[in-house]
Short mmCIF file of C-alpha atoms in Angstrom, two decimals:
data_model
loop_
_atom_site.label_atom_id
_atom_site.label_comp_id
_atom_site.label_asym_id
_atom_site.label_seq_id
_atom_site.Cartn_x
_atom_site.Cartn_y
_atom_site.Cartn_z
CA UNK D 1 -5.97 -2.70 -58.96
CA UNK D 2 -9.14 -1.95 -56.48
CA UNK D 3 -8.99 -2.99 -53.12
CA UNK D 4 -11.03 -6.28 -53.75
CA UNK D 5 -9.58 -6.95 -56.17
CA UNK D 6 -5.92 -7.45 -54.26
CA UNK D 7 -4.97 -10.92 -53.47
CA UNK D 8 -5.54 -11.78 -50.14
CA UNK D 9 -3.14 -12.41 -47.39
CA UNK D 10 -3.24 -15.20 -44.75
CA UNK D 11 -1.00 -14.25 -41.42
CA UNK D 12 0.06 -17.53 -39.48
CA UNK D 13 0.43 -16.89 -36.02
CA UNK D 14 1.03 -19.55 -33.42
CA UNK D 15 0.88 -19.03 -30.00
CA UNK D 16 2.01 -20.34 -26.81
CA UNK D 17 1.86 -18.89 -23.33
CA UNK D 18 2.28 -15.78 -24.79
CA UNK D 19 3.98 -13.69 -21.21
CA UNK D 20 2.04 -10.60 -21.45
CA UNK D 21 -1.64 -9.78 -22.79
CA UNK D 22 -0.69 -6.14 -23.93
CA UNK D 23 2.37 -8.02 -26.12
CA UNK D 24 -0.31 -9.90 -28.39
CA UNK D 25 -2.71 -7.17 -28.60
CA UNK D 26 -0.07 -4.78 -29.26
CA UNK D 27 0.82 -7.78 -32.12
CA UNK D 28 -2.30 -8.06 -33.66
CA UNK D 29 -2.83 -4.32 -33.59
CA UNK D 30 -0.03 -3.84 -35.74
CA UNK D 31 -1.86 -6.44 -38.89
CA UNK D 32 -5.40 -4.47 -38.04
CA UNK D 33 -3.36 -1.25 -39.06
CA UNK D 34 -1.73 -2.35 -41.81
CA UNK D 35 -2.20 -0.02 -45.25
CA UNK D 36 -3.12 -3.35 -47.05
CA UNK D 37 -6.23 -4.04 -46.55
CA UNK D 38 -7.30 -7.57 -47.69
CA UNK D 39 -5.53 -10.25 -45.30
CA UNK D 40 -6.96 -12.89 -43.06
CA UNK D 41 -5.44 -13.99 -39.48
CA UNK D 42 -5.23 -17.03 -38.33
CA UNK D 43 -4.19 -17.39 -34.43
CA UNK D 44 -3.41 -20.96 -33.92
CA UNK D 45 -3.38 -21.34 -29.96
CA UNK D 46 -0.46 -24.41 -29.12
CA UNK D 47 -2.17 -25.61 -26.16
CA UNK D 48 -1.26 -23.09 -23.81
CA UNK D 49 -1.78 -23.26 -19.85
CA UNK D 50 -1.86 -19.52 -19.12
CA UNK D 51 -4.83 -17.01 -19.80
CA UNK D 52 -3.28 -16.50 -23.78
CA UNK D 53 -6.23 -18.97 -25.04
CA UNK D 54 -8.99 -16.33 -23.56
CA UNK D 55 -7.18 -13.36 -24.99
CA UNK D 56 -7.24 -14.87 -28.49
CA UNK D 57 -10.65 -15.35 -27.89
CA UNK D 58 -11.17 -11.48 -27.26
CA UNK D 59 -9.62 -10.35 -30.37
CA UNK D 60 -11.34 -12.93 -32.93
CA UNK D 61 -14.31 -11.49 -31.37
CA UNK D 62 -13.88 -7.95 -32.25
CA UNK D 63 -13.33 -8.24 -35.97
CA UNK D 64 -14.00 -11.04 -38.68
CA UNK D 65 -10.88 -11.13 -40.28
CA UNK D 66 -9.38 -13.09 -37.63
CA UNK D 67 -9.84 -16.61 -36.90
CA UNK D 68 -9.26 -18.88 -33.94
CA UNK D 69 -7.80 -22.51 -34.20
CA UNK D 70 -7.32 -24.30 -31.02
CA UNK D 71 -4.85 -27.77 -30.37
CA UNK D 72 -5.81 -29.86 -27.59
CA UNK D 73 -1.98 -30.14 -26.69
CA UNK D 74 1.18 -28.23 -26.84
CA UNK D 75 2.13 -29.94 -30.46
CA UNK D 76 5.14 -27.90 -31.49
CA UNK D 77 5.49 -24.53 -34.01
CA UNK D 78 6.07 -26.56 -37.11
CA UNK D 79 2.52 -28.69 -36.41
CA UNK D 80 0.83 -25.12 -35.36
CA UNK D 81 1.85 -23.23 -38.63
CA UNK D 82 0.97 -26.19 -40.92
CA UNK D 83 -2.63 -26.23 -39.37
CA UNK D 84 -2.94 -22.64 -39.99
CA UNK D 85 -2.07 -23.23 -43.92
CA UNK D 86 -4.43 -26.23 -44.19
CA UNK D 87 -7.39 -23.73 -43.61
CA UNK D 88 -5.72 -21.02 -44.96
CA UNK D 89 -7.64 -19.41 -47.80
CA UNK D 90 -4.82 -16.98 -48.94
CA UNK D 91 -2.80 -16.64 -52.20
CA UNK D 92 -0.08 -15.44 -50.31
CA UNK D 93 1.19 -16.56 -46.46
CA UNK D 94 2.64 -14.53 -44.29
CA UNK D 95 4.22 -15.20 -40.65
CA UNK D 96 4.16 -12.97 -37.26
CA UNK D 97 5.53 -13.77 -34.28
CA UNK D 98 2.89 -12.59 -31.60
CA UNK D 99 5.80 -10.79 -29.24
CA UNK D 100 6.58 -8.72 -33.08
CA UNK D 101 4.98 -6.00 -34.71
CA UNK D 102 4.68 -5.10 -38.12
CA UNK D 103 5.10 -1.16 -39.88
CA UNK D 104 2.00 -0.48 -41.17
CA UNK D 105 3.36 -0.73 -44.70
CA UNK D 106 4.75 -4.07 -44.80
CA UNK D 107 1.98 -6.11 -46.48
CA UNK D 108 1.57 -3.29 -48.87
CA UNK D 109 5.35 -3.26 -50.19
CA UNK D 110 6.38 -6.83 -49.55
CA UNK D 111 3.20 -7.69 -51.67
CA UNK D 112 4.09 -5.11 -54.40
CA UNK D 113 7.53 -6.80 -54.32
CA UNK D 114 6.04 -9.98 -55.42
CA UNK D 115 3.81 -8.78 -58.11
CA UNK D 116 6.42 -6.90 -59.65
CA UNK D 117 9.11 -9.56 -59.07
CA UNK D 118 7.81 -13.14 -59.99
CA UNK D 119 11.35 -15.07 -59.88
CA UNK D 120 10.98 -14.69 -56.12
CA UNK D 121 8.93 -17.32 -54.19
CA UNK D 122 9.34 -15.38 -51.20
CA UNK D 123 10.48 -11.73 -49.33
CA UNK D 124 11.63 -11.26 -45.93
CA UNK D 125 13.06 -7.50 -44.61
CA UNK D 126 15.46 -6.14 -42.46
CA UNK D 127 14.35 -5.23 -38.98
CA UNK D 128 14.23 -3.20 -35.85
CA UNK D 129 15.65 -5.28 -32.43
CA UNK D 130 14.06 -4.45 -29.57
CA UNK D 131 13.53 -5.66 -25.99
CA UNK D 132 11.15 -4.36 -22.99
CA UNK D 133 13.39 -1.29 -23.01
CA UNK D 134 12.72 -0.51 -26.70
CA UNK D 135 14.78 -0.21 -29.84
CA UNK D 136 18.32 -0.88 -29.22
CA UNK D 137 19.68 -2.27 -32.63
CA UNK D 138 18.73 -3.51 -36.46
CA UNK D 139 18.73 -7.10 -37.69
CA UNK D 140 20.48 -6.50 -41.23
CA UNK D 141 20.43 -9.27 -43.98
CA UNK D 142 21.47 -9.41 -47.42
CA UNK D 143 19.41 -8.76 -50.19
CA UNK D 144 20.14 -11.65 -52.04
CA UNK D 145 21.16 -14.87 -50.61
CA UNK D 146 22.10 -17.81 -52.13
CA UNK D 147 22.36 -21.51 -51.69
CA UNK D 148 25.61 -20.95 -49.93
CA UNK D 149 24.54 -17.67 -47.76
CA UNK D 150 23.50 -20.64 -45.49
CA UNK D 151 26.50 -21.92 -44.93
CA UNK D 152 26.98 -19.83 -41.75
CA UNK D 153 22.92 -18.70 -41.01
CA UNK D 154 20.01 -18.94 -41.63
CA UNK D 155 19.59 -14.95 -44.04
CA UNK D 156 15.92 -14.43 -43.53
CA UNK D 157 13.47 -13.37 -40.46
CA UNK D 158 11.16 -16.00 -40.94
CA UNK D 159 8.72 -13.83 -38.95
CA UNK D 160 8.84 -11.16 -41.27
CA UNK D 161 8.79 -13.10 -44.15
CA UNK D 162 5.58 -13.38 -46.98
CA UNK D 163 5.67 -16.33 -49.19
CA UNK D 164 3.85 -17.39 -52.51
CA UNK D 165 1.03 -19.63 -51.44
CA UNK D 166 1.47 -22.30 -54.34
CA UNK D 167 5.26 -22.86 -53.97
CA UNK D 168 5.75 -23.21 -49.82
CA UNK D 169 3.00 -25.73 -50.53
CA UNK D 170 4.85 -27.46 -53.34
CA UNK D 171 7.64 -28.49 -49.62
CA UNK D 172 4.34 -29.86 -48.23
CA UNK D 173 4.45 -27.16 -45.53
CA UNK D 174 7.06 -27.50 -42.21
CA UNK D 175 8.80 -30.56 -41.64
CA UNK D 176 7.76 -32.01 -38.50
CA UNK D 177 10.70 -33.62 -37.42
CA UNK D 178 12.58 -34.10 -33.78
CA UNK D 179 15.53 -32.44 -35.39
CA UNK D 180 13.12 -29.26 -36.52
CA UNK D 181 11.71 -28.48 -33.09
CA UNK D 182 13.98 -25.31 -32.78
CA UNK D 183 15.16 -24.93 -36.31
CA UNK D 184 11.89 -25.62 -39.02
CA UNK D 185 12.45 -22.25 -40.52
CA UNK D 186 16.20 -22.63 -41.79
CA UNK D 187 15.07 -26.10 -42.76
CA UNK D 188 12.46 -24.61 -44.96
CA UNK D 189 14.70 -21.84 -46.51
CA UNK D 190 17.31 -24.64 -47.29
CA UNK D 191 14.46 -27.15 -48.66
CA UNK D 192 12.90 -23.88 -50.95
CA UNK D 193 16.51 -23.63 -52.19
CA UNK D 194 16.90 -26.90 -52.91
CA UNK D 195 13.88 -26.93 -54.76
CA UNK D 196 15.40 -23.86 -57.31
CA UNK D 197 13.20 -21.15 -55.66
CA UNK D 198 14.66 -17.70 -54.43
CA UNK D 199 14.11 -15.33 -51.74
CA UNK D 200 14.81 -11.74 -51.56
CA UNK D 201 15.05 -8.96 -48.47
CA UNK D 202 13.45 -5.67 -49.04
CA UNK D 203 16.65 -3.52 -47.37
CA UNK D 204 14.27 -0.98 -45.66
CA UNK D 205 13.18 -1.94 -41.36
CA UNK D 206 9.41 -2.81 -41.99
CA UNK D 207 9.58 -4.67 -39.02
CA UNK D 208 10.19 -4.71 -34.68
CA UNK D 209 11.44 -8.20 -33.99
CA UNK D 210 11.63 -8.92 -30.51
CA UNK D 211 15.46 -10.50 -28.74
CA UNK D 212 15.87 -10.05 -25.47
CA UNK D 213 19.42 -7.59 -25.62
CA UNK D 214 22.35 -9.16 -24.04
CA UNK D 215 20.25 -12.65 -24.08
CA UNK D 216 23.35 -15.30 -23.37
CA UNK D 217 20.45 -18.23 -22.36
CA UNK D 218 22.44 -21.44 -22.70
CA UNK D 219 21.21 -23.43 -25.53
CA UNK D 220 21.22 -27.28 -24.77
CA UNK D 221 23.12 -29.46 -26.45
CA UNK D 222 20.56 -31.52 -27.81
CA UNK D 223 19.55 -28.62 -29.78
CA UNK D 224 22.49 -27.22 -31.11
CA UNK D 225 22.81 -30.82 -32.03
CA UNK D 226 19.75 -30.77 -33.98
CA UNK D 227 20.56 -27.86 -36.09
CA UNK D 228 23.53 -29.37 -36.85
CA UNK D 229 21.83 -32.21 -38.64
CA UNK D 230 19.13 -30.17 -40.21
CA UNK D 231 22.21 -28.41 -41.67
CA UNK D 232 23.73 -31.41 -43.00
CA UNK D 233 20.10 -32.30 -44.90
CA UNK D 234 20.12 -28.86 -46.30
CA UNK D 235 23.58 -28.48 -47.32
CA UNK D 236 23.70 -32.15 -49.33
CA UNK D 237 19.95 -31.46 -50.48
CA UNK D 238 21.08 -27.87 -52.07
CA UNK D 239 24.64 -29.38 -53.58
CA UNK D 240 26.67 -27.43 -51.76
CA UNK D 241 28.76 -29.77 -49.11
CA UNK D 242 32.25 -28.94 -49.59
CA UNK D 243 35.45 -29.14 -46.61
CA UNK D 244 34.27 -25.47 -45.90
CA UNK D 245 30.10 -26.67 -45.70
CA UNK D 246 31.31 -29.69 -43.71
CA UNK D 247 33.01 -27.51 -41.15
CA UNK D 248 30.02 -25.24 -41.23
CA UNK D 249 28.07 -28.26 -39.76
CA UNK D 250 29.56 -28.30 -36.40
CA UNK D 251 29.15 -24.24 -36.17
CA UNK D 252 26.65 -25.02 -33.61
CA UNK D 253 28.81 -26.76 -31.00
CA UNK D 254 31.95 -25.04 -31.99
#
C-alpha cells in the first residue's frame, strides 16, 4: 500500500486549561513524529480561561494537518470529542490526551492491527505511567476483554485507543449525559459491547499516559455516584447483571 493510499487517521484532542505550554507541544510533537504518515488533528479547545487557546493557535499554524475548533464555553469532554468527529474526515478515530504522548509507531501498528484483524472495532495498548518525575510504572491490560472484564474496570486507555470510524458512529458518538461527565469512556466501551463489537490491546507500551504517582485526590461523591449508574446501564445493556455484577455496582463507594 503507498503512502496515499493509507487510510487516514483523525486524532481527537480536547483541551482545557491545559497547565503547562511545553506539555501540549511536547503532545502534539509526539502525532507530528509518528511513522504513519496520513492522519489529521483536530484540537478542540473546551473554553479554556488560561493562555492554552493561543498555544493551539501556534501549532495549527505551523502545519496543515492540524485543525482548530473553538467552544464558546467550557461544555464538557463528551460534547468536545463529538464535535471533533462531526468534522472529522477520517476512516479511522483516534484519541490523545494532550498531557500524553504517543511512540512514534503507534498509528503505524495499531492501524496494521485493524487491517489485518477486521472482527475488532477497536485497539487500545498497554502503557508507560509517568508523572513530572518521569516513568515510574506500566498500565497493563488484557488482551482480550469481554463483556464481563467490566465488571470491575473499565480494560482499555481510552486515550490510547484507535477506533473504526463507521462503528463508534453506529453509538451516535459520546453520550452526553450528567452521569457521563467523568466516566463517557467506560460508558462507550460498555455501549460498543453491547452492541456485539470487540476490542483488543496490542500487549507492547506504545504509549506515556500521564497519573500523577501516589495521586490519592478525593473523588466526590457525586461522582463515584455517577459511575455507579453508568455501570448499572452498561451491565443490564450487555446481559450480564448477576448477584456478583450487582455488587460490582457499588465498587465505587465501597
Amino acid at each position: 500500500m503507498t503512502e496515499e493510499k493509507k487510510p487516514l487517521i483523525s486524532v481527537l484532542m480536547g483541551v482545557y486549561n491545559c497547565k503547562e505550554r511545553s506539555m501540549l507541544e511536547r503532545s502534539v510533537r509526539s502525532i507530528l513524529e509518528q511513522t504513519y504518515p496520513n492522519w489529521e488533528l483536530i484540537l478542540c479547545d473546551d473554553g479554556s480561561t488560561n493562555a492554552a487557546l493561543l498555544w493551539m493557535q501556534n501549532l495549527a499554524a505551523r502545519d496543515s494537518r492540524i485543525r482548530l475548533l473553538q467552544n464558546d464555553r467550557n461544555l464538557g469532554l463528551a460534547r468536545t470529542l463529538n464535535r471533533c468527529l462531526s468534522v472529522a474526515n477520517g476512516a479511522y478515530l483516534a484519541r490523545q490526551d494532550d498531557d500524553d504522548i504517543s511512540h512514534e509507531t503507534r498509528f503505524e501498528k495499531q492501524i496494521a492491527f485493524l487491517e489485518e484483524n477486521s472482527e475488532y472495532a477497536f485497539v487500545s495498548c498497554a502503557a508507560n505511567v509517568f508523572d513530572s518525575n518521569g516513568i515510574y510504572g506500566e498500565y497493563r491490560v488484557t488482551d482480550k476483554p469481554t463483556a464481563k472484564s467490566f465488571l470491575w474496570n473499565n480494560l482499555f486507555i481510552h486515550p490510547a485507543t484507535v477506533f473504526r470510524r463507521n462503528v463508534l458512529e453506529k453509538t451516535g458518538g459520546y453520550r452526553v449525559a450528567k452521569v457521563t461527565r467523568r466516566c463517557e469512556d467506560y460508558d462507550l466501551f460498555m455501549t460498543l459491547y453491547a452492541m456485539g463489537e470487540k476490542g483488543y490491546n496490542i500487549q507492547e507500551k506504545i504509549y506515556d499516559y500521564q497519573i500523577v504517582n501516589n495521586n490519592r485526590k478525593y473523588r466526590p461523591l457525586k461522582y463515584r455516584i455517577d459511575e455507579m449508574k453508568v455501570r448499572w446501564t452498561g451491565f443490564r445493556k450487555m446481559g450480564i447483571m448477576s448477584p456478583k455484577a450487582l455488587l460490582c455496582v457499588f465498587k465505587p463507594i465501597a
